[in-house]
mmCIF file of C-alpha atoms in Angstrom:
data_model
loop_
_atom_site.group_PDB
_atom_site.id
_atom_site.type_symbol
_atom_site.label_atom_id
_atom_site.label_comp_id
_atom_site.label_asym_id
_atom_site.label_seq_id
_atom_site.Cartn_x
_atom_site.Cartn_y
_atom_site.Cartn_z
ATOM 1 C CA MET A 1 100.331 67.906 -77.169
ATOM 2 C CA ARG A 2 103.977 68.733 -76.466
ATOM 3 C CA LYS A 3 106.507 68.665 -79.282
ATOM 4 C CA SER A 4 109.760 67.298 -77.857
ATOM 5 C CA ALA A 5 113.176 67.186 -79.515
ATOM 6 C CA ASP A 6 115.390 64.171 -80.152
ATOM 7 C CA TRP A 7 117.841 65.387 -77.477
ATOM 8 C CA MET A 8 115.141 65.322 -74.768
ATOM 9 C CA SER A 9 114.447 62.557 -72.261
ATOM 10 C CA ILE A 10 111.592 61.707 -69.890
ATOM 11 C CA ALA A 11 113.638 63.271 -67.083
ATOM 12 C CA ASP A 12 113.413 66.615 -68.904
ATOM 13 C CA GLU A 13 109.624 66.490 -68.852
ATOM 14 C CA ARG A 14 109.621 65.791 -65.098
ATOM 15 C CA ILE A 15 112.138 68.584 -64.423
ATOM 16 C CA LEU A 16 110.139 71.156 -66.371
ATOM 17 C CA GLU A 17 106.871 70.113 -64.747
ATOM 18 C CA ALA A 18 108.414 70.244 -61.249
ATOM 19 C CA LEU A 19 109.905 73.686 -61.877
ATOM 20 C CA ARG A 20 106.534 74.976 -63.058
ATOM 21 C CA GLU A 21 104.810 73.538 -60.000
ATOM 22 C CA ASN A 22 107.417 74.708 -57.466
ATOM 23 C CA GLU A 23 108.544 77.930 -59.230
ATOM 24 C CA SER A 24 112.218 76.952 -58.794
ATOM 25 C CA GLY A 25 114.354 73.977 -57.870
ATOM 26 C CA THR A 26 117.799 72.470 -57.533
ATOM 27 C CA PRO A 27 119.030 69.062 -58.660
ATOM 28 C CA THR A 28 119.035 68.035 -54.990
ATOM 29 C CA SER A 29 115.501 69.228 -54.256
ATOM 30 C CA LEU A 30 114.147 67.598 -57.421
ATOM 31 C CA SER A 31 115.911 64.308 -56.615
ATOM 32 C CA GLU A 32 113.903 64.279 -53.373
ATOM 33 C CA ASN A 33 110.597 64.862 -55.234
ATOM 34 C CA GLU A 34 108.517 61.684 -55.286
ATOM 35 C CA TYR A 35 107.382 62.332 -58.869
ATOM 36 C CA VAL A 36 110.780 63.038 -60.437
ATOM 37 C CA ARG A 37 112.640 59.872 -59.312
ATOM 38 C CA PHE A 38 116.059 60.482 -60.867
ATOM 39 C CA SER A 39 119.419 60.826 -59.131
ATOM 40 C CA ARG A 40 120.892 64.221 -58.325
ATOM 41 C CA PRO A 41 123.829 63.763 -60.759
ATOM 42 C CA HIS A 42 121.458 62.795 -63.588
ATOM 43 C CA LEU A 43 119.190 65.760 -62.847
ATOM 44 C CA HIS A 44 122.188 68.107 -62.787
ATOM 45 C CA GLN A 45 123.246 66.818 -66.221
ATOM 46 C CA ARG A 46 119.745 67.181 -67.674
ATOM 47 C CA MET A 47 119.214 70.634 -66.134
ATOM 48 C CA THR A 48 122.467 71.821 -67.680
ATOM 49 C CA LYS A 49 121.191 70.588 -71.054
ATOM 50 C CA LEU A 50 117.793 72.258 -70.594
ATOM 51 C CA GLU A 51 119.562 75.504 -69.741
ATOM 52 C CA ARG A 52 121.683 75.285 -72.907
ATOM 53 C CA TYR A 53 118.475 75.051 -74.949
ATOM 54 C CA GLY A 54 116.841 77.953 -73.090
ATOM 55 C CA LEU A 55 114.018 76.057 -71.381
ATOM 56 C CA ILE A 56 115.288 76.834 -67.882
ATOM 57 C CA ARG A 57 117.567 79.516 -66.408
ATOM 58 C CA PHE A 58 120.280 79.118 -63.768
ATOM 59 C CA LEU A 59 119.982 81.702 -60.976
ATOM 60 C CA GLY A 60 123.033 80.627 -58.967
ATOM 61 C CA ASN A 61 123.523 78.492 -55.857
ATOM 62 C CA GLY A 62 122.178 75.485 -57.775
ATOM 63 C CA VAL A 63 118.750 77.071 -58.321
ATOM 64 C CA TYR A 64 116.958 76.881 -61.673
ATOM 65 C CA VAL A 65 113.687 78.428 -62.870
ATOM 66 C CA LEU A 66 111.497 77.857 -65.881
ATOM 67 C CA THR A 67 111.892 80.359 -68.739
ATOM 68 C CA GLU A 68 109.118 81.720 -70.917
ATOM 69 C CA GLU A 69 110.192 79.199 -73.575
ATOM 70 C CA GLY A 70 109.984 76.416 -71.010
ATOM 71 C CA GLN A 71 106.459 77.483 -70.125
ATOM 72 C CA GLN A 72 105.514 77.610 -73.814
ATOM 73 C CA TYR A 73 106.907 74.106 -74.305
ATOM 74 C CA LEU A 74 104.863 72.751 -71.388
ATOM 75 C CA ASP A 75 101.763 74.444 -72.782
ATOM 76 C CA GLY A 76 102.320 72.778 -76.186
ATOM 77 C CA GLU A 77 103.006 76.120 -77.873
ATOM 78 C CA LEU A 78 106.711 75.564 -78.645
ATOM 79 C CA ASP A 79 108.340 72.835 -80.709
ATOM 80 C CA ALA A 80 111.544 71.989 -78.813
ATOM 81 C CA ALA A 81 113.092 70.650 -82.026
ATOM 82 C CA THR A 82 113.348 74.254 -83.259
ATOM 83 C CA LEU A 83 115.576 75.316 -80.340
ATOM 84 C CA GLU A 84 119.285 75.837 -80.861
ATOM 85 C CA PRO A 85 121.734 75.200 -77.997
ATOM 86 C CA ASP A 86 124.065 77.836 -76.605
ATOM 87 C CA ASP A 87 127.714 77.087 -77.296
ATOM 88 C CA GLU A 88 129.187 74.430 -75.027
ATOM 89 C CA ASP A 89 131.964 75.427 -72.649
#
């Protein structure tokens, strides 16, 4: 079972799962995924948050990939509540 954090939402689960399945993604491409079903602006906001907590990494040009920590979270091996965010801009 996955151990989520209080800052996480159901959109985060869908984003992480989609990135694992597709190896990478953008807010636009995920908004067009029939299983994600969130708007591009909402996905952008959530992906920025997931990046701050180290679960995904921004490659540039809007593209994100799953990190090792993100994979561990999906596999139920990482408690997301133990993650600390990077400093906000």
